[in-house]
Short mmCIF file of C-alpha atoms in Angstrom, two decimals:
data_model
loop_
_atom_site.label_atom_id
_atom_site.label_comp_id
_atom_site.label_asym_id
_atom_site.label_seq_id
_atom_site.Cartn_x
_atom_site.Cartn_y
_atom_site.Cartn_z
CA UNK A 25 15.67 -3.09 -24.81
CA UNK A 26 14.01 -3.59 -21.50
CA UNK A 27 16.28 -4.16 -18.43
CA UNK A 28 16.13 -8.15 -17.53
CA UNK A 29 14.80 -9.28 -14.23
CA UNK A 30 16.13 -12.68 -12.70
CA UNK A 31 12.93 -14.24 -11.46
CA UNK A 32 14.85 -16.75 -9.57
CA UNK A 33 16.43 -14.11 -7.48
CA UNK A 34 14.69 -13.26 -4.43
CA UNK A 35 11.99 -10.72 -5.23
CA UNK A 36 11.19 -7.83 -2.77
CA UNK A 37 7.51 -8.07 -3.21
CA UNK A 38 4.86 -9.42 -1.13
CA UNK A 39 1.16 -9.78 -2.40
CA UNK A 40 -1.51 -9.57 0.09
CA UNK A 41 -5.53 -9.56 -0.51
CA UNK A 42 -8.07 -8.00 1.60
CA UNK A 43 -11.42 -9.96 1.14
CA UNK A 44 -14.64 -10.71 2.66
CA UNK A 45 -17.44 -12.91 1.53
CA UNK A 46 -18.84 -16.62 2.03
CA UNK A 47 -16.24 -19.53 1.87
CA UNK A 48 -17.19 -19.95 -2.10
CA UNK A 49 -18.29 -16.97 -4.18
CA UNK A 50 -18.25 -16.88 -8.00
CA UNK A 51 -19.01 -14.17 -10.80
CA UNK A 52 -16.30 -11.93 -11.97
CA UNK A 53 -19.08 -9.63 -13.52
CA UNK A 54 -20.58 -8.96 -10.06
CA UNK A 55 -18.85 -6.74 -7.57
CA UNK A 56 -16.16 -8.73 -5.79
CA UNK A 57 -15.46 -7.92 -1.78
CA UNK A 58 -11.87 -7.88 -2.40
CA UNK A 59 -9.02 -5.52 -2.93
CA UNK A 60 -5.52 -7.16 -3.64
CA UNK A 61 -2.32 -5.35 -2.53
CA UNK A 62 1.43 -5.53 -3.45
CA UNK A 63 4.12 -4.24 -1.34
CA UNK A 64 7.26 -3.99 -3.31
CA UNK A 65 10.62 -2.58 -3.37
CA UNK A 66 13.32 -1.91 -6.10
CA UNK A 67 14.21 0.27 -8.99
CA UNK A 68 11.14 1.45 -11.21
CA UNK A 69 11.61 -1.48 -13.60
CA UNK A 70 11.73 -4.02 -10.84
CA UNK A 71 8.69 -2.54 -8.90
CA UNK A 72 6.89 -2.49 -12.27
CA UNK A 73 7.92 -6.29 -13.13
CA UNK A 74 6.62 -7.25 -9.48
CA UNK A 75 3.51 -5.72 -10.21
CA UNK A 76 3.05 -7.11 -13.89
CA UNK A 77 4.08 -10.51 -12.56
CA UNK A 78 1.89 -10.47 -9.58
CA UNK A 79 -1.36 -9.09 -11.35
CA UNK A 80 -0.58 -10.59 -14.89
CA UNK A 81 -3.97 -12.61 -15.10
CA UNK A 82 -6.04 -9.49 -14.21
CA UNK A 83 -3.96 -7.14 -16.54
CA UNK A 84 -4.17 -9.82 -19.32
CA UNK A 85 -7.99 -10.17 -19.03
CA UNK A 86 -8.35 -6.49 -18.72
CA UNK A 87 -6.82 -6.02 -22.06
CA UNK A 88 -9.30 -8.09 -23.70
CA UNK A 89 -12.31 -6.58 -22.11
CA UNK A 90 -11.25 -2.86 -22.51
CA UNK A 91 -13.63 -1.46 -25.10
CA UNK A 92 -11.79 1.92 -25.70
CA UNK A 93 -8.48 0.02 -26.27
CA UNK A 94 -9.87 -2.73 -28.71
CA UNK A 95 -12.56 -0.72 -30.55
CA UNK A 96 -10.57 2.75 -30.80
CA UNK A 97 -6.95 3.11 -29.59
CA UNK A 98 -5.71 -0.07 -31.12
CA UNK A 99 -7.26 0.42 -34.70
CA UNK A 100 -6.03 4.12 -34.43
CA UNK A 101 -2.53 2.90 -33.42
CA UNK A 102 -2.56 0.85 -36.81
CA UNK A 103 -2.99 3.96 -38.88
CA UNK A 104 -0.08 6.38 -40.00
CA UNK A 105 -1.74 9.37 -38.25
CA UNK A 106 -2.37 7.52 -34.75
CA UNK A 107 1.04 5.85 -34.92
CA UNK A 108 2.63 9.23 -35.55
CA UNK A 109 0.56 10.67 -32.34
CA UNK A 110 1.66 7.64 -30.38
CA UNK A 111 5.38 8.07 -31.25
CA UNK A 112 5.33 11.90 -30.45
CA UNK A 113 3.97 11.47 -27.00
CA UNK A 114 5.99 8.47 -25.96
CA UNK A 115 9.03 10.27 -26.89
CA UNK A 116 7.95 13.40 -25.01
CA UNK A 117 7.25 11.15 -21.80
CA UNK A 118 10.38 9.23 -22.32
CA UNK A 119 12.48 12.51 -22.35
CA UNK A 120 10.78 14.06 -19.23
CA UNK A 121 10.28 10.70 -17.19
CA UNK A 122 12.44 7.90 -18.70
CA UNK A 123 11.87 6.18 -15.34
CA UNK A 124 8.11 5.68 -15.72
CA UNK A 125 8.52 4.27 -19.11
CA UNK A 126 10.99 1.73 -17.56
CA UNK A 127 8.36 1.08 -14.87
CA UNK A 128 5.71 0.38 -17.27
CA UNK A 129 7.87 -1.73 -19.34
CA UNK A 130 8.43 -3.66 -16.10
CA UNK A 131 4.76 -4.15 -15.83
CA UNK A 132 4.42 -5.23 -19.50
CA UNK A 133 7.26 -7.80 -19.18
CA UNK A 134 5.94 -9.05 -16.00
CA UNK A 135 2.53 -9.18 -17.36
CA UNK A 136 3.85 -10.69 -20.62
CA UNK A 137 1.77 -8.07 -22.52
CA UNK A 138 2.57 -5.92 -25.21
CA UNK A 139 4.01 -2.55 -24.04
CA UNK A 140 2.19 -0.28 -26.64
CA UNK A 141 -1.14 -1.55 -25.23
CA UNK A 142 -0.30 -0.39 -21.95
CA UNK A 143 1.07 3.04 -23.13
CA UNK A 144 -2.28 3.41 -25.27
CA UNK A 145 -4.26 3.11 -21.98
CA UNK A 146 -2.33 6.02 -20.35
CA UNK A 147 -2.80 8.22 -23.45
CA UNK A 148 -6.43 7.63 -22.85
CA UNK A 149 -8.34 9.84 -25.44
CA UNK A 150 -5.36 11.91 -26.58
CA UNK A 151 -5.46 9.65 -29.82
CA UNK A 152 -8.91 9.60 -30.88
CA UNK A 153 -8.96 13.39 -30.35
CA UNK A 154 -5.87 14.12 -32.00
CA UNK A 155 -6.43 12.02 -34.90
CA UNK A 156 -10.28 12.14 -35.36
CA UNK A 157 -11.43 14.82 -33.26
CA UNK A 158 -13.74 12.98 -31.20
CA UNK A 159 -14.03 11.00 -27.63
CA UNK A 160 -13.34 7.14 -27.59
CA UNK A 161 -16.36 6.90 -25.10
CA UNK A 162 -19.41 8.95 -24.34
CA UNK A 163 -20.44 7.83 -20.89
CA UNK A 164 -20.74 9.45 -17.46
CA UNK A 165 -17.17 8.64 -16.55
CA UNK A 166 -15.71 10.34 -13.69
CA UNK A 167 -15.27 10.44 -9.76
CA UNK A 168 -16.37 12.52 -6.64
CA UNK A 169 -14.18 14.10 -4.16
CA UNK A 170 -15.00 15.85 -0.83
CA UNK A 171 -12.71 17.89 1.49
CA UNK A 172 -13.85 18.59 4.88
CA UNK A 173 -11.92 20.90 7.06
CA UNK A 174 -13.52 21.38 10.56
CA UNK A 175 -11.84 21.24 13.98
CA UNK A 176 -11.02 17.61 14.79
CA UNK A 177 -12.63 16.49 11.32
CA UNK A 178 -10.04 16.65 8.31
CA UNK A 179 -11.00 14.41 5.55
CA UNK A 180 -10.61 13.83 1.75
CA UNK A 181 -13.28 11.44 0.59
CA UNK A 182 -13.48 9.92 -2.79
CA UNK A 183 -15.53 7.70 -5.05
CA UNK A 184 -13.66 5.97 -7.75
CA UNK A 185 -15.78 5.69 -10.74
CA UNK A 186 -15.34 4.24 -14.09
CA UNK A 187 -16.45 1.60 -16.94
CA UNK A 188 -18.03 -1.56 -15.62
CA UNK A 189 -15.13 -3.63 -17.15
CA UNK A 190 -12.80 -1.95 -14.54
CA UNK A 191 -15.08 -3.59 -11.79
CA UNK A 192 -12.89 -6.05 -10.06
CA UNK A 193 -9.72 -4.90 -12.27
CA UNK A 194 -7.99 -2.94 -9.85
CA UNK A 195 -5.49 -3.14 -6.98
CA UNK A 196 -3.27 -1.41 -4.53
CA UNK A 197 0.42 -0.90 -5.26
CA UNK A 198 2.60 -0.10 -2.13
CA UNK A 199 6.07 0.82 -3.46
CA UNK A 200 9.50 1.79 -2.17
CA UNK A 201 11.71 2.65 -5.34
CA UNK A 202 15.48 3.45 -4.68
CA UNK A 203 17.59 4.57 -7.42
CA UNK A 204 21.50 5.04 -7.76
CA UNK A 205 21.16 8.16 -9.84
CA UNK A 206 18.56 10.93 -9.86
CA UNK A 207 15.73 10.20 -12.40
CA UNK A 208 13.89 12.35 -14.74
CA UNK A 209 13.20 15.98 -14.97
CA UNK A 210 12.96 16.32 -11.20
CA UNK A 211 15.93 14.24 -10.27
CA UNK A 212 14.16 11.96 -7.96
CA UNK A 213 16.31 9.25 -6.02
CA UNK A 214 13.47 7.77 -4.09
CA UNK A 215 9.98 7.38 -3.74
CA UNK A 216 7.50 5.76 -1.45
CA UNK A 217 3.85 5.73 -1.85
CA UNK A 218 0.49 3.61 -1.85
CA UNK A 219 -1.72 4.14 -4.61
CA UNK A 220 -5.04 2.50 -6.05
CA UNK A 221 -4.43 1.30 -9.63
CA UNK A 222 -6.46 0.05 -12.35
CA UNK A 223 -4.97 -3.09 -14.11
CA UNK A 224 -1.78 -2.46 -16.18
CA UNK A 225 -1.94 1.15 -15.14
CA UNK A 226 0.73 2.98 -13.28
CA UNK A 227 0.12 4.48 -9.65
CA UNK A 228 -1.19 7.75 -9.41
CA UNK A 229 -4.51 8.27 -11.53
CA UNK A 230 -6.85 7.49 -8.74
CA UNK A 231 -6.29 8.33 -5.01
CA UNK A 232 -3.28 7.50 -2.78
CA UNK A 233 -0.28 9.20 -0.77
CA UNK A 234 3.36 9.22 -0.38
CA UNK A 235 5.50 9.29 2.62
CA UNK A 236 6.20 12.94 2.34
CA UNK A 237 2.69 13.34 3.63
CA UNK A 238 1.16 14.25 0.29
CA UNK A 239 -2.67 12.83 0.01
CA UNK A 240 -4.40 13.21 -3.33
CA UNK A 241 -7.56 12.10 -5.26
CA UNK A 242 -8.23 12.76 -9.04
CA UNK A 243 -11.31 13.58 -11.12
CA UNK A 244 -11.02 13.21 -15.01
CA UNK A 245 -12.02 16.41 -16.72
CA UNK A 246 -12.83 16.41 -20.59
CA UNK A 247 -11.02 19.08 -22.40
CA UNK A 248 -12.22 19.32 -25.84
CA UNK A 249 -8.89 19.77 -27.37
CA UNK A 250 -6.10 17.52 -26.58
CA UNK A 251 -2.62 17.48 -27.68
CA UNK A 252 -0.11 15.01 -29.24
CA UNK A 253 3.48 15.14 -27.81
CA UNK A 254 2.61 16.63 -24.35
CA UNK A 255 2.55 14.81 -21.09
CA UNK A 256 -0.63 12.45 -20.53
CA UNK A 257 -2.29 13.30 -17.19
CA UNK A 258 -1.51 9.70 -16.16
CA UNK A 259 2.29 10.43 -15.99
CA UNK A 260 1.70 14.00 -14.44
CA UNK A 261 -0.16 12.19 -11.63
CA UNK A 262 2.44 9.45 -11.42
CA UNK A 263 5.17 12.16 -11.06
CA UNK A 264 2.88 13.74 -8.35
CA UNK A 265 3.42 10.80 -6.20
CA UNK A 266 7.29 11.86 -5.87
CA UNK A 267 6.62 15.44 -4.67
CA UNK A 268 8.00 16.56 -1.36
CA UNK A 269 6.21 19.76 -0.81
CA UNK A 270 3.39 21.93 -2.07
CA UNK A 271 5.54 23.72 -4.09
CA UNK A 272 6.91 20.67 -5.77
CA UNK A 273 3.39 19.49 -6.52
CA UNK A 274 2.58 22.66 -8.29
CA UNK A 275 5.97 22.39 -10.26
CA UNK A 276 4.84 18.74 -11.16
CA UNK A 277 1.17 19.75 -12.27
CA UNK A 278 2.45 22.55 -14.51
CA UNK A 279 4.84 20.61 -16.31
CA UNK A 280 6.80 23.57 -17.25
CA UNK A 281 8.52 23.05 -20.73
CA UNK A 282 5.91 20.62 -21.83
CA UNK A 283 2.75 20.55 -20.31
CA UNK A 284 -0.35 18.48 -19.91
CA UNK A 285 -1.66 16.87 -22.99
CA UNK A 286 -5.25 16.45 -21.23
CA UNK A 287 -6.80 17.56 -18.15
CA UNK A 288 -7.89 16.42 -14.53
CA UNK A 289 -8.52 18.06 -11.17
CA UNK A 290 -6.17 17.10 -8.10
CA UNK A 291 -7.76 17.26 -4.69
CA UNK A 292 -4.84 17.48 -2.19
CA UNK A 293 -3.09 18.31 1.16
CA UNK A 294 0.34 17.55 2.92
CA UNK A 295 -0.20 16.27 6.28
CA UNK A 296 2.91 17.86 7.37
CA UNK A 297 2.54 21.48 6.21
CA UNK A 298 2.98 24.39 8.45
CA UNK A 299 0.12 26.13 10.30
CA UNK A 300 -3.47 25.05 9.81
CA UNK A 301 -4.75 22.47 7.67
CA UNK A 302 -5.51 23.64 4.04
CA UNK A 303 -6.85 21.47 1.13
CA UNK A 304 -6.65 22.28 -2.34
CA UNK A 305 -8.46 21.66 -5.51
CA UNK A 306 -6.57 22.15 -8.59
CA UNK A 307 -8.15 22.28 -11.88
CA UNK A 308 -5.58 21.33 -14.71
CA UNK A 309 -5.97 21.81 -18.27
CA UNK A 310 -4.29 21.02 -21.53
CA UNK A 311 -1.00 22.90 -22.01
CA UNK A 312 -0.83 26.85 -23.21
CA UNK A 313 2.59 27.87 -24.08
CA UNK A 314 4.35 24.75 -22.92
CA UNK A 315 2.74 24.70 -19.47
CA UNK A 316 -0.43 22.99 -17.85
CA UNK A 317 -3.16 25.53 -17.30
CA UNK A 318 -4.04 25.51 -13.78
CA UNK A 319 -6.85 27.19 -11.30
CA UNK A 320 -6.27 26.56 -7.55
CA UNK A 321 -9.22 26.97 -4.90
CA UNK A 322 -8.18 26.33 -1.35
CA UNK A 323 -10.19 25.23 1.77
CA UNK A 324 -8.83 26.63 5.15
CA UNK A 325 -10.41 25.69 8.59
CA UNK A 326 -14.19 25.81 8.62
CA UNK A 327 -14.38 25.34 4.59
CA UNK A 328 -15.03 22.35 2.32
CA UNK A 329 -14.39 21.55 -1.10
CA UNK A 330 -16.37 19.22 -3.53
CA UNK A 331 -15.59 18.26 -7.11
CA UNK A 332 -16.83 15.94 -9.94
CA UNK A 333 -15.97 15.85 -13.26
CA UNK A 334 -16.44 19.29 -14.93
CA UNK A 335 -14.55 22.60 -14.81
CA UNK A 336 -15.94 24.82 -12.53
CA UNK A 337 -13.32 27.57 -12.47
CA UNK A 338 -10.53 27.12 -15.21
CA UNK A 339 -11.87 28.38 -18.63
CA UNK A 340 -11.17 25.57 -20.82
CA UNK A 341 -13.64 24.54 -23.74
CA UNK A 342 -14.91 20.98 -22.75
CA UNK A 343 -16.56 18.17 -25.07
CA UNK A 344 -19.46 19.70 -26.77
CA UNK A 345 -21.45 16.56 -25.87
CA UNK A 346 -20.95 14.16 -23.34
CA UNK A 347 -22.65 12.25 -20.54
CA UNK A 348 -19.54 12.97 -18.27
CA UNK A 349 -20.77 16.81 -18.20
CA UNK A 350 -24.54 15.90 -17.44
CA UNK A 351 -23.35 13.43 -14.71
CA UNK A 352 -21.19 15.86 -13.13
CA UNK A 353 -23.79 18.60 -13.12
CA UNK A 354 -26.53 16.17 -11.61
CA UNK A 355 -24.02 14.83 -8.84
CA UNK A 356 -23.04 18.44 -7.83
CA UNK A 357 -26.91 19.37 -7.62
CA UNK A 358 -27.42 16.59 -5.21
CA UNK A 359 -24.13 17.22 -3.02
CA UNK A 360 -25.22 20.79 -2.94
CA UNK A 361 -28.53 19.89 -1.74
CA UNK A 362 -27.13 18.04 0.93
CA UNK A 363 -25.56 20.93 2.64
CA UNK A 364 -22.24 21.58 4.03
CA UNK A 365 -20.24 18.47 5.01
CA UNK A 366 -18.71 18.67 8.61
CA UNK A 367 -17.56 15.10 9.61
CA UNK A 368 -16.76 11.58 8.20
CA UNK A 369 -20.47 10.72 8.74
CA UNK A 370 -21.33 13.63 6.18
CA UNK A 371 -18.85 12.21 3.65
CA UNK A 372 -20.30 8.80 3.82
CA UNK A 373 -23.84 9.88 3.59
CA UNK A 374 -22.87 12.25 0.36
CA UNK A 375 -20.50 9.52 -1.28
CA UNK A 376 -23.04 6.80 -0.69
CA UNK A 377 -26.09 8.84 -2.15
CA UNK A 378 -28.14 7.02 -4.51
CA UNK A 379 -31.02 9.45 -4.88
CA UNK A 380 -30.47 10.86 -8.22
CA UNK A 381 -32.57 9.61 -10.98
CA UNK A 382 -29.97 9.41 -13.85
CA UNK A 383 -26.36 9.81 -12.38
CA UNK A 384 -26.28 8.97 -8.70
CA UNK A 385 -23.11 9.82 -6.80
CA UNK A 386 -22.76 6.10 -5.78
CA UNK A 387 -23.21 4.26 -8.91
CA UNK A 388 -24.06 0.67 -8.72
CA UNK A 389 -27.48 0.03 -10.38
CA UNK A 390 -27.46 -3.02 -12.61
CA UNK A 391 -28.27 -0.71 -15.83
CA UNK A 392 -25.53 1.91 -14.61
CA UNK A 393 -23.04 2.63 -17.58
CA UNK A 394 -20.45 3.64 -14.92
CA UNK A 395 -19.78 1.76 -11.72
CA UNK A 396 -18.37 3.10 -8.30
CA UNK A 397 -15.56 0.46 -7.91
CA UNK A 398 -14.21 1.77 -4.55
CA UNK A 399 -14.58 4.28 -2.05
CA UNK A 400 -11.87 5.88 -0.02
CA UNK A 401 -11.62 8.23 3.22
CA UNK A 402 -8.26 9.74 4.26
CA UNK A 403 -8.33 11.00 7.95
CA UNK A 404 -5.66 13.63 8.30
CA UNK A 405 -5.73 13.52 12.18
CA UNK A 406 -5.75 9.87 12.56
CA UNK A 407 -3.49 9.45 9.52
CA UNK A 408 -5.58 6.43 8.28
CA UNK A 409 -7.03 5.59 4.71
CA UNK A 410 -10.07 3.85 5.00
CA UNK A 411 -11.20 1.66 1.94
CA UNK A 412 -14.71 0.38 0.92
CA UNK A 413 -15.45 -2.00 -1.96
CA UNK A 414 -18.96 -1.25 -1.71
CA UNK A 415 -21.36 1.61 -0.49
CA UNK A 416 -20.22 3.06 2.60
CA UNK A 417 -23.53 3.93 3.89
CA UNK A 418 -24.42 0.09 4.01
CA UNK A 419 -21.05 -1.65 4.54
CA UNK A 420 -18.27 -1.88 6.57
CA UNK A 421 -14.96 -0.75 5.24
CA UNK A 422 -12.95 -3.49 3.73
CA UNK A 423 -9.81 -2.52 5.58
CA UNK A 424 -8.02 0.67 7.11
CA UNK A 425 -4.26 1.42 6.27
CA UNK A 426 -2.29 3.44 8.37
CA UNK A 427 -0.51 6.39 6.45
CA UNK A 428 3.27 5.50 6.88
CA UNK A 429 5.35 8.78 6.58
CA UNK A 430 8.88 9.20 6.32
CA UNK A 431 10.91 9.46 9.56
#
């Protein structure tokens, strides 16, 4: 039974929207120059409820539009094999991270949607791979991340790329979660973070930061074998928002005792680390011996990192056929030709590049199977997060947020 929330009680939540355009613009299938934001505070359930209540219309419409959910996840959920995979995975996550299950229950209740639909979205391709050995979508899904570490130029830049139906169905969640008792396997009592979220999804699996100074972006990776009863990457990256230092971040990613059900790469730094700036790219693979597989590459001063959606170092078998790999290879070729990035301007030029014939870095052509829905640039010196809703080469940012850290 989900906790109840009294909507007549003063809510600790304020919704805001950053938008640009004419006095009157229509068309939900075209790129909106708008990113809604909610500032919220409370328990995990209360924060989830306020997110669901505020963005309920977006969440409900997204659930009707989601092709993987309606054509694959739900039909498989209604089979005995699919239900077993669902139940095993839900029970595993509930054991490790009961607070994030309550948060997602709050979102479902606030939006007045069924919880299992939201949880299936967080399982992603685990169900079809575990049940039928296939992907739900054969599209060039994925993102592009760039880290620059030069004197006076310390940035993480990120293109958030996804299926066209997600265009205009995302928002920012800026949350302060306070609990009376330690929560989950890491005993967390307080979280404060801001994260870009797809409609109905928990924060964490895109780009964001927390009040300890952790900044990170995510690139989806497509391992060929995914596991039931392990921790979906969406919950590992949600837990990452609670990490207060690099060692704790690695513990979260390793998820010792359970391990990841699927894979992704994390591009990250801590603003308050000792010594010189260091960026890390961590490739995470599905669990082996009840612990996520990981490989770490770091960029010290004078170095840089780029990553798309293909394993570069970790020896994990990937999907045997998939446009995600073709797309990653083509984007990395383009980025390599553009040379070493050394400034914000270089990041903008690279993330905004549309020169590739089939799979450009910035994706916005009418027939593109994948769209770049947002671009973010974290400035580690100025401590700002600049967000674009369109190509940064040709458009001003929609807004710039300060990175607010714990005193």
